[in-house]
mmCIF file of C-alpha atoms in Angstrom:
data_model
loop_
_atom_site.group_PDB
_atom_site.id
_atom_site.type_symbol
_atom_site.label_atom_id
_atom_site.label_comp_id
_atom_site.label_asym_id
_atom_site.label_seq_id
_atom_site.Cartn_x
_atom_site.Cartn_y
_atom_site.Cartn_z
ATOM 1 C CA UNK A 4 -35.170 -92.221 -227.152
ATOM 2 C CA UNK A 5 -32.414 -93.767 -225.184
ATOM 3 C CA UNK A 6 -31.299 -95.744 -228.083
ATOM 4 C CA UNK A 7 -27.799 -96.105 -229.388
ATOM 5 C CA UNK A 8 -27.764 -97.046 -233.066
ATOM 6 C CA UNK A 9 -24.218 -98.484 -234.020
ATOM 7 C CA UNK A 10 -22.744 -99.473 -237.701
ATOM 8 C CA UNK A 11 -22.155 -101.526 -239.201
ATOM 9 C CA UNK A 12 -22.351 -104.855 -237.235
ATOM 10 C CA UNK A 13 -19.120 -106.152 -238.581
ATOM 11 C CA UNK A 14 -15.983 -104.748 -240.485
ATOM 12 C CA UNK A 15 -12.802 -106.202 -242.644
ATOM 13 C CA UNK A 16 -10.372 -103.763 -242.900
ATOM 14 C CA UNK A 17 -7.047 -104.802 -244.551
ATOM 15 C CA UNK A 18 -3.736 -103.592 -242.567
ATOM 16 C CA UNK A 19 -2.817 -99.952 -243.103
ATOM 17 C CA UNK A 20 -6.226 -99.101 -244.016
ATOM 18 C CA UNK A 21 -8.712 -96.775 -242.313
ATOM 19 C CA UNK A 22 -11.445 -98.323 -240.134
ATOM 20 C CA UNK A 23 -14.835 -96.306 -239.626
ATOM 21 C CA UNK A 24 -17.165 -97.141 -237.337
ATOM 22 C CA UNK A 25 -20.868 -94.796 -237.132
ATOM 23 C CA UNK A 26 -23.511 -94.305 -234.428
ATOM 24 C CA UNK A 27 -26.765 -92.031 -233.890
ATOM 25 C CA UNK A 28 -28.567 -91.412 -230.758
ATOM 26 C CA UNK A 29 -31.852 -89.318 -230.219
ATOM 27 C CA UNK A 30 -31.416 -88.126 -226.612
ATOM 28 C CA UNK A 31 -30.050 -84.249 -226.961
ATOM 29 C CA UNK A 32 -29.650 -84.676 -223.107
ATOM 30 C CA UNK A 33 -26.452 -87.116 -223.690
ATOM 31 C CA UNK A 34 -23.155 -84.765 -222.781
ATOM 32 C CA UNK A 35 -20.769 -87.565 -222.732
ATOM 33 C CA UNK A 36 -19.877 -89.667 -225.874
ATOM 34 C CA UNK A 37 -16.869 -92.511 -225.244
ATOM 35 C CA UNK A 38 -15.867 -95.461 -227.144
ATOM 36 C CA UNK A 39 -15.044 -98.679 -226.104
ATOM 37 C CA UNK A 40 -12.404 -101.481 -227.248
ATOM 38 C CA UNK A 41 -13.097 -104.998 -225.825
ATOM 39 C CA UNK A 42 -10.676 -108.116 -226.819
ATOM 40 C CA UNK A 43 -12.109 -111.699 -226.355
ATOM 41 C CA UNK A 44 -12.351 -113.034 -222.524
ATOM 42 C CA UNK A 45 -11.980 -109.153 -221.499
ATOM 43 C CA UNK A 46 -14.171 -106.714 -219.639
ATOM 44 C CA UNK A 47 -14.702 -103.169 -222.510
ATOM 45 C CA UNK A 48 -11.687 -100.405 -221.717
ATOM 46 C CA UNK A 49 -12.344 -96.900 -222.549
ATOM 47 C CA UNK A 50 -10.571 -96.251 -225.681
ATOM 48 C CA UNK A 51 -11.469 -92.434 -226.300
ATOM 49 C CA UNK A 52 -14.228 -90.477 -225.416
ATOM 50 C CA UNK A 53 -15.753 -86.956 -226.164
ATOM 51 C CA UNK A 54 -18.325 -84.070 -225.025
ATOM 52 C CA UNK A 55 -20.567 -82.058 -227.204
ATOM 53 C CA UNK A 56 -18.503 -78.888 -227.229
ATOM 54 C CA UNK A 57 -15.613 -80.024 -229.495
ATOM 55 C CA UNK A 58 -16.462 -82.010 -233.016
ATOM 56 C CA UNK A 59 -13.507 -83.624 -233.396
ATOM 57 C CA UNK A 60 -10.913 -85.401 -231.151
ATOM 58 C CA UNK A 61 -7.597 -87.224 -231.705
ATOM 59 C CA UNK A 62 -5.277 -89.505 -230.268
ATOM 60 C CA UNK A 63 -3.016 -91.101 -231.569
ATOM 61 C CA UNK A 64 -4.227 -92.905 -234.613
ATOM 62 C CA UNK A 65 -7.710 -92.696 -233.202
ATOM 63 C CA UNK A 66 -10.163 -89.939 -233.826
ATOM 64 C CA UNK A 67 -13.775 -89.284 -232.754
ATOM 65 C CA UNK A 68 -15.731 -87.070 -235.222
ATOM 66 C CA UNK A 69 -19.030 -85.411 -233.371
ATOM 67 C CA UNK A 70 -21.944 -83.517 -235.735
ATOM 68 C CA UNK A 71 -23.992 -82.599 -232.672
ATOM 69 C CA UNK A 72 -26.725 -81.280 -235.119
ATOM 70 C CA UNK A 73 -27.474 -84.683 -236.641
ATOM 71 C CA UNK A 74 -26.741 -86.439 -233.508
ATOM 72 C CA UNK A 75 -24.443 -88.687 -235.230
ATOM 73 C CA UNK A 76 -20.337 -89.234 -233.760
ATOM 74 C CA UNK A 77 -17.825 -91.476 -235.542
ATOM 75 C CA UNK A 78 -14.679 -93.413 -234.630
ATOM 76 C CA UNK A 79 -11.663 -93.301 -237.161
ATOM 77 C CA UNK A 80 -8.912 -95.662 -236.742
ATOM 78 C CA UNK A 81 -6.108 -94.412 -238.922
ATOM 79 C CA UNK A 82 -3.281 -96.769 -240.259
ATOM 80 C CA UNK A 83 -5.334 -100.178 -238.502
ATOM 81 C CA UNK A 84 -3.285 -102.751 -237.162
ATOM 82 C CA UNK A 85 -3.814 -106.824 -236.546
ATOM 83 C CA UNK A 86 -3.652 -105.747 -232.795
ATOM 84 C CA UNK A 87 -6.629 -103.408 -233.725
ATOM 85 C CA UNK A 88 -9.068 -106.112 -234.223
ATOM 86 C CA UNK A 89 -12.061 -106.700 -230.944
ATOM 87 C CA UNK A 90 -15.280 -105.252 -231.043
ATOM 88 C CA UNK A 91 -15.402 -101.298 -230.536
ATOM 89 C CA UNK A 92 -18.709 -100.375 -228.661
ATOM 90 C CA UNK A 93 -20.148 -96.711 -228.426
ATOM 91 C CA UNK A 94 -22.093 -94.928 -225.810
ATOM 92 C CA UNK A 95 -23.904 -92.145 -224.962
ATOM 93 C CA UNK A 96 -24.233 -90.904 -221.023
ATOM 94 C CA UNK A 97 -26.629 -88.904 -219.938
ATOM 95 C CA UNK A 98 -24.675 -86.776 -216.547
ATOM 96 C CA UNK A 99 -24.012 -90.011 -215.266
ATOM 97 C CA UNK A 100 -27.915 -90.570 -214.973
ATOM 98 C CA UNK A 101 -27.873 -93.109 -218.101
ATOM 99 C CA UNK A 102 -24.696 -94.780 -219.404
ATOM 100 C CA UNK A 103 -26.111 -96.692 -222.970
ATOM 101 C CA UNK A 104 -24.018 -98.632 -225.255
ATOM 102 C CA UNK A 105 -24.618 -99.340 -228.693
ATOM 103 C CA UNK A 106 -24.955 -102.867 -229.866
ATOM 104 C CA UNK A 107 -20.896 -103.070 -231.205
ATOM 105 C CA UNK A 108 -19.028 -103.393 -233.930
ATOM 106 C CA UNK A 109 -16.891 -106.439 -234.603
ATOM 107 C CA UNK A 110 -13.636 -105.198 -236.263
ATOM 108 C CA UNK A 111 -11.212 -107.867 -238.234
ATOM 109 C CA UNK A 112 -7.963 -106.281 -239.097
ATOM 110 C CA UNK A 113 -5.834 -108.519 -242.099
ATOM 111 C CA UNK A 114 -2.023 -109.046 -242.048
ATOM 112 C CA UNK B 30 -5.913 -102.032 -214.174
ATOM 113 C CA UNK B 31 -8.859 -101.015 -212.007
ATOM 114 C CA UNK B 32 -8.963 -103.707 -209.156
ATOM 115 C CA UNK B 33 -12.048 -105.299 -209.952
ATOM 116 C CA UNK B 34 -12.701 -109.162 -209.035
ATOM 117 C CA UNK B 35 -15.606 -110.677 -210.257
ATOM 118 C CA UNK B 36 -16.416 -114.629 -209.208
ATOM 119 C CA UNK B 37 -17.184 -116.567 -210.410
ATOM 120 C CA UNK B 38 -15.746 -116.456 -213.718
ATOM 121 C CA UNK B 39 -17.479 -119.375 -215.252
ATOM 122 C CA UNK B 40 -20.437 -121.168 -213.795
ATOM 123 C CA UNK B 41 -22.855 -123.725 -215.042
ATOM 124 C CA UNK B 42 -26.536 -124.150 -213.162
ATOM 125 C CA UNK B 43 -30.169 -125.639 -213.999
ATOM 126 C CA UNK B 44 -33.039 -123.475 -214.366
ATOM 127 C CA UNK B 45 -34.652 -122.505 -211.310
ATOM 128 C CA UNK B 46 -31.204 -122.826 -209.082
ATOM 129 C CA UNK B 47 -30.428 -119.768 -207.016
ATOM 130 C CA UNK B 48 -27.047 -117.638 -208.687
ATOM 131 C CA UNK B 49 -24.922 -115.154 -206.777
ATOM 132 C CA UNK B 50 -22.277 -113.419 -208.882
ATOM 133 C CA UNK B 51 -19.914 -111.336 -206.794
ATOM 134 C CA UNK B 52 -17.899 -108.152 -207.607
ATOM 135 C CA UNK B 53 -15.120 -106.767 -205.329
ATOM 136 C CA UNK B 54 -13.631 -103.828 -206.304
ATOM 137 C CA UNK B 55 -10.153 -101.999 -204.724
ATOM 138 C CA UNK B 56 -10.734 -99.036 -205.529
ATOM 139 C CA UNK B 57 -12.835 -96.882 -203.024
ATOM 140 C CA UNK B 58 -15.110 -96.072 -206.267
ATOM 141 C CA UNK B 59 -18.857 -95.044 -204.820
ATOM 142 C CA UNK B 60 -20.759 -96.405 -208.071
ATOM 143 C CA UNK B 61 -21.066 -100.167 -208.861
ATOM 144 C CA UNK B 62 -23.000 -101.657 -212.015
ATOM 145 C CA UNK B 63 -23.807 -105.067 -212.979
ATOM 146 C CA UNK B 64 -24.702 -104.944 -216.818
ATOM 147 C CA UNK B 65 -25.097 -108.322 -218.971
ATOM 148 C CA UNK B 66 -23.358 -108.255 -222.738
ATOM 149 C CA UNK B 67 -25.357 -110.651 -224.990
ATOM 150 C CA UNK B 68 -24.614 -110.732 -229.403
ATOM 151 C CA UNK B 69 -26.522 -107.867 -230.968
ATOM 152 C CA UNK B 70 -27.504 -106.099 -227.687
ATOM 153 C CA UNK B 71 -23.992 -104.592 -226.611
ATOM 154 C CA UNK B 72 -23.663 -103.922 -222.582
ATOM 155 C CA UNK B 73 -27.729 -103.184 -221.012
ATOM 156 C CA UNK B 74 -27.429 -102.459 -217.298
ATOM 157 C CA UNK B 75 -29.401 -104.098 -215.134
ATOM 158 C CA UNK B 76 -28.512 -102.541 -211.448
ATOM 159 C CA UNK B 77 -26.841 -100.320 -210.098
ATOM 160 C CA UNK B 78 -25.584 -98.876 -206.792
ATOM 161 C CA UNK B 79 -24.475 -95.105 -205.764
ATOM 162 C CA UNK B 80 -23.410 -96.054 -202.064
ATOM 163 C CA UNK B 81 -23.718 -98.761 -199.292
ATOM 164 C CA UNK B 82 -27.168 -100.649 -199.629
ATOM 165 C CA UNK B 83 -28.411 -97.672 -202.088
ATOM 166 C CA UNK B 84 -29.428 -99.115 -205.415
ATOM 167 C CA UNK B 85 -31.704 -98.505 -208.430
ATOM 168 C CA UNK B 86 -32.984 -100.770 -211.230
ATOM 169 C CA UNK B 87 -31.764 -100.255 -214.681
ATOM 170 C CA UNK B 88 -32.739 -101.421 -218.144
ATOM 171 C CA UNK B 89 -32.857 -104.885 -217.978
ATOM 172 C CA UNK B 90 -33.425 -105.404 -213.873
ATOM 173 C CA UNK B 91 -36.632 -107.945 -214.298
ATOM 174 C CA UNK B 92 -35.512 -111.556 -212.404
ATOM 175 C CA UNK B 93 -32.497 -110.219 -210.717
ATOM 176 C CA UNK B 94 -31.680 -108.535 -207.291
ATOM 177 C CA UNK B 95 -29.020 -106.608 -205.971
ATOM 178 C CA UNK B 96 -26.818 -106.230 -202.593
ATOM 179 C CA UNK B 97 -24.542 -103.393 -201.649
ATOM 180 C CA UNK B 98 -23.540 -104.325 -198.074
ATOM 181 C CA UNK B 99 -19.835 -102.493 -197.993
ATOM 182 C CA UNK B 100 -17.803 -99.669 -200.646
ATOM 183 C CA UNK B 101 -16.302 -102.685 -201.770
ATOM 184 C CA UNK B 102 -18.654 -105.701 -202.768
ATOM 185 C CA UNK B 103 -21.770 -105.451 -205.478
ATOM 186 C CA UNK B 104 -23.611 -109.080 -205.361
ATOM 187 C CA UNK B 105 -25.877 -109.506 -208.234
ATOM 188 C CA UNK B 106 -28.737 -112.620 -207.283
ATOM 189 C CA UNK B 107 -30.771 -114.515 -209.802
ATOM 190 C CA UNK B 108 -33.286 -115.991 -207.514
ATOM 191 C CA UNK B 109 -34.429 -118.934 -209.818
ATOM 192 C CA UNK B 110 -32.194 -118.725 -212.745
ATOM 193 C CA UNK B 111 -33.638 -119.454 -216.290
ATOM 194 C CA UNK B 112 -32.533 -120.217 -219.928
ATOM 195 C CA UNK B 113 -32.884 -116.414 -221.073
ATOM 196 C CA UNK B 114 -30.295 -115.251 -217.903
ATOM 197 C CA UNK B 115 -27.764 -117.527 -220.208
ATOM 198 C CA UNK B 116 -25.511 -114.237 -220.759
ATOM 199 C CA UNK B 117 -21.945 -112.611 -219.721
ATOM 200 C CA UNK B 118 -22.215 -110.211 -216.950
ATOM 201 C CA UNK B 119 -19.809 -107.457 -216.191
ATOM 202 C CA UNK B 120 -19.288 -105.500 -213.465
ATOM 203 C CA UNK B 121 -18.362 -101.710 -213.770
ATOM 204 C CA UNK B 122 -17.257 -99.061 -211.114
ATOM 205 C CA UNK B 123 -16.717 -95.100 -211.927
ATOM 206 C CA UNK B 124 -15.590 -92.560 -209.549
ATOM 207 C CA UNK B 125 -19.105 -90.378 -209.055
ATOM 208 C CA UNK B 126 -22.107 -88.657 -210.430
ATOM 209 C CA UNK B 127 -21.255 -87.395 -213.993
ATOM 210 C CA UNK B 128 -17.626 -88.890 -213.786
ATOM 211 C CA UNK B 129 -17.188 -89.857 -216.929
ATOM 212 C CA UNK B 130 -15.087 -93.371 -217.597
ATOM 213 C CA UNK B 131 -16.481 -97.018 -216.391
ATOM 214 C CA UNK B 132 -13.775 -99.373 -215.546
ATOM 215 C CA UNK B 133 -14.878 -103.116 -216.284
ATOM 216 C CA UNK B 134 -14.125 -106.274 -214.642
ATOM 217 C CA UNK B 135 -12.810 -109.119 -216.980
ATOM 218 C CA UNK B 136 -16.892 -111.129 -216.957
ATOM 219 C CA UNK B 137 -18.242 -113.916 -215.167
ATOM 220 C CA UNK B 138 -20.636 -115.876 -217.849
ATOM 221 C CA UNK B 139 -23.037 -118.027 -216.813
ATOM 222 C CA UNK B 140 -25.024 -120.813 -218.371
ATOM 223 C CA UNK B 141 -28.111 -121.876 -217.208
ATOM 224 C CA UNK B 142 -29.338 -125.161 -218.849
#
């Protein structure tokens, strides 16, 4: 139940295109749903992040979508970019009691 | 950047060696983690601490031990290392209790032959 499911594993996204990345969870007790960007030999940074009372939020050219009835959020990257490309990891916190990350999604962005 | 140290960054050991990985944060933040990132798994937390020498186990906590001895230092110990510890561990600080964002150190991996 305190699961993250994240997809898919891996993703080729030519420049200017739109990168989507998906993940479910099955704890309705999660209030807190961020995503993380980590680049090779780096620690993850918090790259947006969003709580159940909104479905959608944007910045810049990245967007979380939230459908808190089929416990599913997604991350949009509009317009990707070379500089785009590290692995993007979603999570699900439970007030602070459970911070759990999904497995990650490797993102290659093409010139 | 958060200030977040973690050392050391690379390290090399035999099974059944002691390993102390340290993390020394700047930042007066009351939580610490240690969480290990291995391929298909993402980021599982194995300890955590909510003050000075208050800690709790997390997901993966089996074969490690923890030490929160001032605000500032989180000392993860494997206390007879093996193959399957063969991982890259970050540490991670937050503010408080339902605070939202984790700020990561940059990884210490270790290799245990």
């Amino acid at each position: 139940q305190q699961q993250v499911k994240q997809s898919p594993q891996s993703l080729i996204v030519q420049k200017g295109g739109i990168s989507i990345i998906n993940c479910a969870y099955e704890n309705t007790a999660f209030d807190y749903f961020p995503w993380y960007q980590q680049f090779p030999g780096k620690g993850p940074a918090l790259l947006i992040a969003i709580r159940p009372d909104v479905s959608e939020k944007k910045e810049g050219r990245f967007t979380i979508s939230f459908n808190k009835s089929a416990k599913q959020f997604s991350l949009h990257i509009m317009d990707s970019q070379p500089g785009d490309s590290a692995t993007y990891f979603c999570a699900a916190d439970n007030y602070g009691q459970n911070f759990v990350f999904g497995p990650g999604t490797r993102l290659s962005v093409l010139p | 950047d958060a200030g977040i140290t973690q050392s050391p960054r690379h390290k090399v050991t035999e099974t059944g060696t002691p390993v102390t990985l340290r993390c020394h944060q700047t930042e007066n933040h009351r939580y610490m983690y240690w969480y290990r990132q291995d391929p298909g798994h993402g980021l599982r937390l194995i300890h955590y601490s909510y003050g000075v020498k208050d800690t709790d186990k997390g997901e993966v906590s089996d074969g490690y031990s923890v030490s929160r001895s001032k605000t500032e230092d989180f000392l993860l110990t494997l206390e007879s290392a093996t193959s399957s510890q063969t991982s890259v561990y970050f540490c991670a600080i937050s503010e408080g209790y339902d605070a939202g964002e984790l700020f990561f150190g940059e990884g210490s991996r270790l290799t245990v032959l």
